[in-house]
Amino acid sequence: MKFILSKIFEDKSISKVFLLSLLLISLSLILILGIFTIQQEKQKFTRESALIQEDFIKNQKKTLLQETQTLINFIENERLQTRNLLKKEISSRVNEAHTIATNLYKSYKNKLSDKELENLILNALASLRFNNGSGYFYINSLSGIVIQDPQNPEWKGKNKLALKDAYGVSIIKSEIETATTTGEGYTNYSWQDNNSQKIHPQISFVKIFKPFNWYIGCTQHVENYKTEIQEDILNKITDLRFDDNFTIAVIRFDGVCLAHTNKSLIGKNLWDSEDKNQNKFIQKFISRGTDMNGGFVESLNNFDNHSSLANLMHAKAYKDWQWVIGSGVNLKELNLAINKRKQELRSNVNNYIIRASIVLILSIFFIIIFTRFVVKISKSELGIFSQFYKDAASNSVLIDTSTLHFKEFKELGDLANQMIINRQKAEHQLNIETAYFEQLFENSPEAIAITNTESKGIKINHKFTELFGYSAKDIKGAVVDSLLTDKDTQNEACELNATMAKGKLAELETKRKCKNGELIDVSIMGNPIVIDGKTIAIFGIYRDITQRKEYEQHLKEAKHRAEESDLLKSAFLANMSHEIRTPMNHIIGFTDIMTSQQIEEKDRQEYAALIKQSGYSLLQLINNIIDLSKIESKQVQIHPEYSCVNSILTTLYERFNKQKNENKKSHLNLIIEKPLSNNDSIIYTDARRLEQLLANLIDNAIKFTNKGNIEFGYQLNKAESEIELYVKDTGIGIPKKYINNIFKSFRQIDGSDTRQYSGTGLGLTISHRLSEILGGKIRLKSEENKGTCFYVSLPYKCKTSNLTTKISEEYQN
């Protein structure tokens, strides 16, 4: 029947169809369906009233179940994202530290010794902090030795391979395995406080540093972010907006309300709250929430007069945080509305019966009269109808023209559809372009701020907040220049803003102030946004160049040290030339005299003695140069054995007592102090190198002492673990400003050719290096014009294996 009617009306004029339809259908419907419809509506309403209420409850339960699960999923997602951000942060920090160490190593590996380079890298990383000072870097060797740990400085130099977490996991071993296997990676472990039973999960990221067989690491407590995450989630849940009948609640297991649509309940303990029938609704809510899949709770009325709660709620526990999350609806208003609607419909049905009876009679009379009139005006109404559909094109809903049978309606449908399609295309293209900009803006690695021509903030990206600490709320409407500049840079910022306001591109390297007051080095590139030839906003890009500035400073310092080293070496070479020429001139001069002239035997003996002394001085100079060269290149061979300190000192006494007399310093008193017997003065060391070390110190003491005493000997420390040898004089002393550089290579207090005392300045450097090679250390005390005392500390009666191992580790390798 439907097909036949559609074919009859296909492409027919609406006026003709309307004429026939109105006559036939109006009369038929009014007569046939009038009374039948009234009866059906009454029965249908009765049935549907019950179904509507039943379906509503069913649908609401399904909706509440979904909403509760959505909140659970939201919490899980926020936790996961925060953990991922934490991992990303610590890996980024370790990569930054590794880059600093790598750059320092590459820059100074040919200029500094390994020990000095290690200290330079350790000092550079020790001072680095982040996360308000709680974040730091630690460095361990691949053998488990702690190189540097700012949180546990007492661990330095100790082997911590046996260190385990609260569950017995070997922390250092896991980190070494990760570093050596993949080069870098994350490790997880749990740490327990000494004064409590609480266990804190931690994440660390380590990365191998191959030049020294180290790995650099950083660790963070996961729990540090827990409170912040919870507060952020609760704020977001509280700020969700629904209609008055919908409720969201987060209740802790002890009954404290953490979040609620009614904010007045937040923070209150609702454990003993009761509904109208004195049911403890919150206790039931928590109990049902802790079931495996949660459950529904019904309440008859409000509790404690705090606020109206939903009559139907779904509760589900989030056990990790001891929360019960619920969503609910208030059925009271729904029931009132349904009852009211029932009464209205009953009244309407009764009125409809009366009106339908009257209309039935009148319709038959008037339908024939008005049919022709309606047909006449239908065409004029179609114009209004068509315009209506044109206006309706603002709604993105297409008309299915295949369902239209009238020619006029098809034309209107095609027109409306074409308008909607065109608008959809334009909206789609606009959405794509907007998405491109938003993604580029938010994910840019540079900090970006968009301001108006008066520097008032419009929009900033995430990197801007990360760099300066200001949020979008802080920047909105505020003068950005006043936030980022101090007194010294305000005028500069004004000039920069004025330049960009004129439509010109501007670039500048300067300092800007963070929210916490810290000044950082940045490069700024400002680009005006121009529309129709007028600057409407400014696009500012900020790049953090702090590391580059620090690197430039390091380069300046390295250049200064290199220039200083060149000057020292030049002074050393000039001094060396002088020291070589002097004995050589003596040797050549006196040799010429002895071979070219007739001289007396007495003079010949004196000249021969001077030639011998000059040769000895020249030989000693060459030996010092060779020794220093061997020490610097680590080619000195150490032959430790049990040696008697008393014998070494006696040999030195006999040697220098004779030497001072030959050097016209017989008036000086040479004193030797030997407090132990020969058997008790035996130590395990290289006797030849120890004698060389002490000889340099005694030779220096005689050289720089014109009157008084030179005393040398030894003493034991209180624990008798070290023997401390000393050389003391009453000479000219050393000024305080030169004491720190006295053991450095190529340095002398007086490096001029006209200086009073000869020498190359290598003796003390060699002595210092020899003390380290022998497993000891050297220090001095000096007062100008009163004298100097050098102290050399060595292990006393240490085991052979210990000394040999120490020498091997620190030097021979």
Coordinates of C-alpha atoms in Angstrom, one line a residue, residues 218-664:
C218 CA 69.5 9.8 39.4
T219 CA 66.7 8.5 41.6
Q220 CA 63.3 9.8 42.7
H221 CA 60.7 8.7 45.3
V222 CA 57.4 7.8 43.5
E223 CA 55.6 8.7 46.7
N224 CA 56.8 12.3 46.4
Y225 CA 54.2 12.8 43.7
K226 CA 51.4 10.8 45.3
T227 CA 49.9 13.6 47.4
E228 CA 50.1 16.1 44.5
I229 CA 48.4 13.6 42.2
Q230 CA 45.6 13.0 44.7
E231 CA 45.0 16.6 45.3
D232 CA 44.9 17.4 41.5
I233 CA 42.5 14.5 40.8
L234 CA 40.2 15.4 43.7
N235 CA 40.1 19.1 42.5
K236 CA 39.3 17.9 38.9
I237 CA 36.5 15.6 40.2
T238 CA 35.1 18.4 42.4
D239 CA 35.0 20.8 39.5
L240 CA 33.0 18.5 37.2
R241 CA 29.7 20.0 36.4
F242 CA 26.4 18.1 36.0
D243 CA 22.7 18.9 36.5
D244 CA 21.2 19.2 40.0
N245 CA 20.1 15.6 40.0
F246 CA 23.5 14.1 39.5
T247 CA 26.1 13.6 42.3
I248 CA 29.7 12.5 42.3
A249 CA 31.4 11.6 45.6
V250 CA 34.8 10.3 46.8
I251 CA 34.8 8.9 50.3
R252 CA 37.9 7.6 52.2
F253 CA 37.6 4.2 53.9
D254 CA 37.3 6.0 57.3
G255 CA 34.3 8.1 56.2
V256 CA 36.0 11.4 55.4
C257 CA 34.6 13.1 52.3
L258 CA 37.4 13.9 49.9
A259 CA 35.4 15.2 46.9
H260 CA 31.7 15.9 46.3
T261 CA 29.4 17.8 44.0
N262 CA 28.3 19.6 47.1
K263 CA 31.6 21.2 48.1
S264 CA 30.4 21.9 51.7
L265 CA 30.7 18.2 52.5
I266 CA 34.4 18.1 51.5
G267 CA 36.7 17.4 54.5
K268 CA 33.9 16.2 56.8
N269 CA 33.7 12.8 58.4
L270 CA 30.3 11.3 57.3
W271 CA 30.8 7.8 58.9
D272 CA 27.8 8.1 61.3
S273 CA 25.5 9.9 58.9
E274 CA 22.0 8.5 58.6
D275 CA 19.1 8.7 56.1
K276 CA 15.4 9.1 56.8
N277 CA 15.1 5.5 58.1
Q278 CA 18.3 5.9 60.3
N279 CA 20.3 3.7 57.9
K280 CA 24.0 4.5 58.0
F281 CA 24.2 5.3 54.4
I282 CA 28.0 6.1 54.2
Q283 CA 29.0 2.9 56.0
K284 CA 26.8 1.0 53.5
F285 CA 28.3 3.0 50.6
I286 CA 31.8 2.1 51.7
S287 CA 30.9 -1.5 52.3
R288 CA 29.3 -2.0 48.9
G289 CA 32.2 -0.1 47.3
T290 CA 34.8 -2.6 48.7
D291 CA 33.0 -5.5 47.0
M292 CA 34.8 -7.0 44.1
N293 CA 32.9 -5.1 41.4
G294 CA 31.3 -2.5 43.6
G295 CA 27.6 -2.1 44.0
F296 CA 24.5 0.1 44.2
V297 CA 23.2 1.8 47.3
E298 CA 19.8 3.4 47.8
S299 CA 18.9 6.1 50.3
L300 CA 15.5 7.4 51.2
N301 CA 16.4 10.9 52.3
N302 CA 19.3 13.3 53.1
F303 CA 21.6 12.7 56.1
D304 CA 22.7 15.0 59.0
N305 CA 21.0 17.9 57.2
H306 CA 24.4 18.5 55.5
S307 CA 23.0 18.3 51.9
S308 CA 20.7 16.3 49.8
L309 CA 22.4 13.1 48.6
A310 CA 21.4 11.0 45.6
N311 CA 18.7 8.3 46.2
L312 CA 20.6 5.9 43.9
M313 CA 24.4 5.7 43.9
H314 CA 26.9 3.2 42.5
A315 CA 30.1 2.8 44.6
K316 CA 33.4 1.2 43.7
A317 CA 36.6 1.1 45.8
Y318 CA 40.0 2.3 44.6
K319 CA 42.0 0.2 47.1
D320 CA 45.4 1.5 46.3
W321 CA 44.5 4.8 47.9
Q322 CA 41.7 3.5 50.2
W323 CA 39.0 5.6 48.3
V324 CA 35.5 4.7 47.4
I325 CA 34.3 6.5 44.3
G326 CA 30.6 6.9 43.6
S327 CA 28.1 8.6 41.2
G328 CA 24.4 8.9 41.7
V329 CA 21.1 10.5 40.8
N330 CA 18.2 11.9 42.8
L331 CA 14.9 10.1 42.0
K332 CA 12.7 12.3 44.1
E333 CA 12.2 15.0 41.4
L334 CA 11.7 12.3 38.8
N335 CA 8.9 10.7 40.7
L336 CA 7.2 14.0 41.3
A337 CA 7.5 14.9 37.7
I338 CA 6.0 11.6 36.6
N339 CA 3.1 12.0 39.0
K340 CA 2.5 15.5 37.9
R341 CA 2.6 14.4 34.3
K342 CA 0.1 11.7 34.9
Q343 CA -2.4 14.2 36.3
E344 CA -1.8 16.5 33.4
L345 CA -2.2 13.7 30.8
R346 CA -5.4 12.5 32.5
S347 CA -6.8 16.1 32.4
N348 CA -5.6 16.5 28.8
V349 CA -7.2 13.2 27.7
N350 CA -10.6 14.3 29.2
N351 CA -10.3 17.6 27.5
Y352 CA -9.3 15.9 24.3
I353 CA -12.4 13.7 24.3
I354 CA -14.6 16.8 24.6
R355 CA -12.6 18.8 22.0
A356 CA -12.4 15.8 19.6
S357 CA -16.2 15.4 19.7
I358 CA -16.7 19.1 18.8
V359 CA -13.9 19.1 16.2
L360 CA -15.3 15.9 14.6
I361 CA -18.6 17.7 14.0
L362 CA -17.2 21.0 12.9
S363 CA -14.3 19.5 10.8
I364 CA -16.6 17.8 8.5
F365 CA -18.4 21.1 7.9
F366 CA -15.4 23.3 7.5
I367 CA -13.0 21.0 5.8
I368 CA -14.6 21.4 2.4
I369 CA -14.8 25.2 2.7
F370 CA -11.2 25.7 3.8
T371 CA -9.6 23.1 1.5
R372 CA -9.6 25.4 -1.5
F373 CA -8.4 28.3 0.5
V374 CA -5.5 26.3 1.9
V375 CA -4.5 25.1 -1.6
K376 CA -4.3 28.7 -2.8
I377 CA -2.1 29.9 0.0
S378 CA 0.1 26.7 0.0
K379 CA 2.4 28.0 -2.8
S380 CA 3.0 31.3 -1.0
E381 CA 3.8 29.4 2.2
L382 CA 6.3 27.2 0.3
G383 CA 8.5 30.2 -0.2
I384 CA 8.6 30.8 3.6
F385 CA 9.1 27.1 4.1
S386 CA 12.1 27.1 1.7
Q387 CA 13.7 30.1 3.5
F388 CA 13.3 28.2 6.8
Y389 CA 15.3 25.3 5.5
K390 CA 18.0 27.7 4.2
D391 CA 18.3 29.1 7.7
A392 CA 18.4 25.6 9.1
A393 CA 21.6 24.9 7.2
S394 CA 23.5 26.2 10.3
N395 CA 22.8 22.8 11.9
S396 CA 25.0 20.1 10.5
V397 CA 22.2 17.6 9.8
L398 CA 21.6 16.3 6.2
I399 CA 18.2 15.7 4.9
D400 CA 17.6 12.3 3.3
T401 CA 16.0 13.4 0.0
S402 CA 15.2 9.8 -0.9
T403 CA 12.5 9.9 1.8
L404 CA 10.8 13.0 0.2
H405 CA 8.2 12.4 -2.4
F406 CA 7.1 16.0 -3.3
K407 CA 9.0 17.9 -5.9
E408 CA 9.1 21.1 -3.9
F409 CA 10.5 19.4 -0.8
K410 CA 13.2 17.6 -2.8
E411 CA 14.4 21.0 -4.1
L412 CA 14.4 22.4 -0.6
G413 CA 16.2 19.4 0.7
D414 CA 18.9 19.5 -2.0
L415 CA 19.5 23.2 -1.3
A416 CA 19.8 22.7 2.5
N417 CA 22.1 19.7 2.1
Q418 CA 24.4 21.6 -0.2
M419 CA 24.7 24.4 2.3
I420 CA 25.5 22.0 5.1
I421 CA 28.1 20.1 3.1
N422 CA 29.9 23.3 2.2
R423 CA 29.9 24.5 5.8
Q424 CA 31.2 21.1 7.0
K425 CA 34.1 21.3 4.6
A426 CA 35.0 24.7 5.8
E427 CA 34.7 23.7 9.4
H428 CA 36.8 20.6 8.8
Q429 CA 39.6 22.6 7.1
L430 CA 39.5 25.1 10.0
N431 CA 39.7 22.3 12.6
I432 CA 42.7 20.8 10.8
E433 CA 44.6 24.1 10.6
T434 CA 43.7 24.8 14.3
A435 CA 45.0 21.4 15.3
Y436 CA 48.2 22.0 13.4
F437 CA 48.9 25.2 15.2
E438 CA 47.9 23.8 18.6
Q439 CA 50.2 20.8 18.3
L440 CA 53.1 22.8 17.0
F441 CA 52.6 25.4 19.7
E442 CA 52.2 23.1 22.7
N443 CA 54.9 20.5 21.6
S444 CA 57.5 23.1 20.6
P445 CA 60.8 22.5 22.3
E446 CA 61.1 26.3 22.8
A447 CA 59.2 28.4 25.3
I448 CA 56.6 30.5 23.4
A449 CA 54.4 33.4 24.6
I450 CA 51.8 35.3 22.6
T451 CA 51.2 38.8 23.9
N452 CA 49.4 41.9 22.6
T453 CA 51.2 45.0 21.6
E454 CA 51.3 46.1 25.2
S455 CA 53.1 42.9 26.3
K456 CA 49.9 41.6 28.1
G457 CA 49.8 37.8 28.0
I458 CA 47.4 36.0 25.7
K459 CA 48.7 32.4 25.5
I460 CA 51.8 30.4 26.5
N461 CA 52.9 26.8 25.8
H462 CA 53.9 24.1 28.2
K463 CA 57.7 24.7 27.7
F464 CA 57.2 28.4 28.8
T465 CA 55.7 27.1 32.1
E466 CA 58.5 24.6 32.5
L467 CA 61.2 27.2 31.9
F468 CA 59.9 30.2 33.9
G469 CA 57.4 28.6 36.3
Y470 CA 54.4 30.7 35.3
S471 CA 51.1 29.0 34.5
A472 CA 48.6 30.2 31.8
K473 CA 46.5 31.6 34.6
D474 CA 49.4 33.7 35.9
I475 CA 50.1 35.1 32.4
K476 CA 46.6 35.8 31.2
G477 CA 46.1 39.6 31.0
A478 CA 49.4 40.2 32.9
V479 CA 52.3 42.3 31.5
V480 CA 54.8 39.6 30.6
D481 CA 57.7 42.0 30.6
S482 CA 57.0 43.0 34.2
L483 CA 57.0 39.4 35.3
L484 CA 60.2 38.3 33.5
T485 CA 62.4 41.4 33.9
D486 CA 64.2 43.1 36.8
K487 CA 65.3 46.7 37.1
D488 CA 68.3 46.2 34.9
T489 CA 66.4 44.7 32.0
Q490 CA 63.1 46.7 32.1
N491 CA 64.2 49.4 29.6
E492 CA 65.7 46.7 27.3
A493 CA 62.4 44.8 27.3
C494 CA 60.5 48.0 26.5
E495 CA 62.7 48.8 23.6
L496 CA 62.4 45.2 22.3
N497 CA 58.6 45.3 22.6
A498 CA 58.4 48.6 20.9
T499 CA 60.5 47.3 17.9
M500 CA 58.2 44.3 17.5
A501 CA 55.0 46.4 17.9
K502 CA 56.2 48.3 14.7
G503 CA 56.2 45.0 12.8
K504 CA 59.9 44.3 12.9
L505 CA 61.6 41.0 13.8
A506 CA 63.8 41.3 16.9
E507 CA 66.5 39.0 18.4
L508 CA 68.3 39.4 21.7
E509 CA 70.4 37.4 24.2
T510 CA 69.8 38.5 27.8
K511 CA 68.6 37.4 31.2
R512 CA 65.1 36.9 32.3
K513 CA 63.6 36.2 35.7
C514 CA 61.7 33.0 36.7
K515 CA 58.8 32.9 39.0
N516 CA 61.0 31.8 41.9
G517 CA 63.2 34.8 41.3
E518 CA 66.1 33.0 39.6
L519 CA 67.7 34.8 36.6
I520 CA 68.5 32.6 33.6
D521 CA 70.3 33.3 30.3
V522 CA 67.9 33.2 27.4
S523 CA 67.9 34.1 23.7
I524 CA 64.7 35.9 22.6
M525 CA 63.2 36.0 19.1
G526 CA 60.2 38.2 18.7
N527 CA 58.0 38.1 15.6
P528 CA 55.0 40.4 15.1
I529 CA 51.7 38.9 14.1
V530 CA 50.3 41.2 11.3
I531 CA 46.8 41.1 9.9
D532 CA 45.7 43.6 7.2
G533 CA 49.0 45.5 7.7
K534 CA 48.4 46.0 11.4
T535 CA 50.3 44.4 14.3
I536 CA 47.7 42.7 16.5
A537 CA 50.0 40.5 18.6
I538 CA 53.6 39.4 19.2
F539 CA 54.9 35.9 19.0
G540 CA 57.9 35.6 21.4
I541 CA 60.2 32.5 21.5
Y542 CA 62.5 32.0 24.5
R543 CA 65.4 29.6 24.4
D544 CA 67.3 28.6 27.6
I545 CA 71.0 29.2 26.8
T546 CA 72.3 28.7 30.4
Q547 CA 74.4 25.7 29.5
R548 CA 75.9 27.4 26.5
K549 CA 76.9 30.4 28.6
E550 CA 78.4 28.1 31.2
Y551 CA 80.3 26.3 28.4
E552 CA 81.6 29.6 27.1
Q553 CA 82.7 30.5 30.6
H554 CA 84.5 27.2 30.9
L555 CA 86.2 27.9 27.6
K556 CA 87.4 31.3 28.9
E557 CA 88.7 29.7 32.0
A558 CA 90.4 27.0 30.1
K559 CA 92.0 29.6 27.8
H560 CA 93.2 31.5 30.8
R561 CA 94.7 28.4 32.3
A562 CA 96.4 27.5 29.0
E563 CA 97.8 31.0 28.7
E564 CA 99.0 30.8 32.3
S565 CA 100.6 27.4 31.5
D566 CA 102.4 28.8 28.4
L567 CA 103.7 31.7 30.5
L568 CA 104.9 29.3 33.2
K569 CA 106.6 27.0 30.6
S570 CA 108.2 30.0 29.0
A571 CA 109.5 31.2 32.4
F572 CA 110.7 27.6 33.1
L573 CA 112.6 27.4 29.8
A574 CA 114.2 30.8 30.4
N575 CA 115.2 29.6 33.9
M576 CA 116.4 26.3 32.5
S577 CA 118.5 28.1 29.9
H578 CA 120.1 30.2 32.7
E579 CA 120.7 27.1 35.0
I580 CA 122.3 25.2 32.1
R581 CA 124.4 28.1 30.8
T582 CA 125.9 28.9 34.3
P583 CA 127.6 25.5 35.0
M584 CA 128.5 25.1 31.3
N585 CA 130.2 28.5 31.3
H586 CA 132.1 27.5 34.4
I587 CA 133.2 24.2 32.8
I588 CA 134.2 25.8 29.5
G589 CA 135.8 28.8 31.1
F590 CA 137.9 27.0 33.7
T591 CA 138.8 24.3 31.1
D592 CA 140.1 27.0 28.8
I593 CA 142.2 28.5 31.6
M594 CA 143.6 25.2 32.6
T595 CA 144.6 24.2 29.1
S596 CA 145.7 27.5 27.7
Q597 CA 147.7 29.0 30.6
Q598 CA 150.4 28.0 32.9
I599 CA 148.8 28.0 36.4
E600 CA 149.9 26.9 39.8
E601 CA 148.9 23.5 41.1
K602 CA 146.9 25.1 43.9
D603 CA 144.8 27.1 41.4
R604 CA 144.5 24.1 39.1
Q605 CA 143.0 22.0 42.0
E606 CA 140.6 24.9 42.8
Y607 CA 139.5 25.1 39.1
A608 CA 139.1 21.4 38.8
A609 CA 136.9 21.4 41.9
L610 CA 134.7 24.2 40.4
I611 CA 134.5 22.2 37.1
K612 CA 133.5 19.1 39.1
Q613 CA 130.9 21.0 41.1
S614 CA 129.4 22.6 38.0
G615 CA 129.3 19.2 36.3
Y616 CA 127.5 17.8 39.3
S617 CA 125.0 20.7 39.3
L618 CA 124.4 20.1 35.6
L619 CA 124.0 16.3 36.1
Q620 CA 121.5 17.0 39.0
L621 CA 119.5 19.3 36.8
I622 CA 119.3 16.7 34.0
N623 CA 118.4 14.0 36.5
N624 CA 115.5 16.2 37.8
I625 CA 114.2 16.8 34.3
I626 CA 114.4 13.1 33.5
D627 CA 112.7 12.2 36.8
L628 CA 109.9 14.7 36.3
S629 CA 109.4 13.4 32.8
K630 CA 109.2 9.8 33.9
I631 CA 106.8 10.8 36.7
E632 CA 104.5 12.7 34.4
S633 CA 104.5 9.9 31.9
K634 CA 104.0 7.3 34.7
Q635 CA 107.2 5.4 33.8
V636 CA 108.8 5.4 37.2
Q637 CA 109.5 1.9 38.5
I638 CA 108.9 1.4 42.2
H639 CA 110.7 -1.4 44.0
P640 CA 109.4 -1.5 47.5
E641 CA 111.2 -3.5 50.2
Y642 CA 111.7 -3.4 54.0
S643 CA 114.0 -0.4 54.6
C644 CA 115.5 1.2 57.8
V645 CA 114.6 4.9 58.0
N646 CA 117.5 5.4 60.5
S647 CA 120.0 4.2 57.9
I648 CA 118.5 6.4 55.2
L649 CA 118.7 9.5 57.4
T650 CA 122.2 8.7 58.5
T651 CA 123.3 8.4 54.8
L652 CA 121.7 11.8 54.1
Y653 CA 123.3 13.4 57.1
E654 CA 126.8 12.3 56.0
R655 CA 126.2 13.4 52.4
F656 CA 124.8 16.9 53.2
N657 CA 127.1 17.6 56.1
K658 CA 130.0 17.3 53.6
Q659 CA 128.1 19.2 50.9
K660 CA 127.2 22.2 53.1
N661 CA 130.9 22.5 54.0
E662 CA 131.9 22.4 50.4
N663 CA 129.3 25.0 49.6
K664 CA 130.7 27.4 52.1

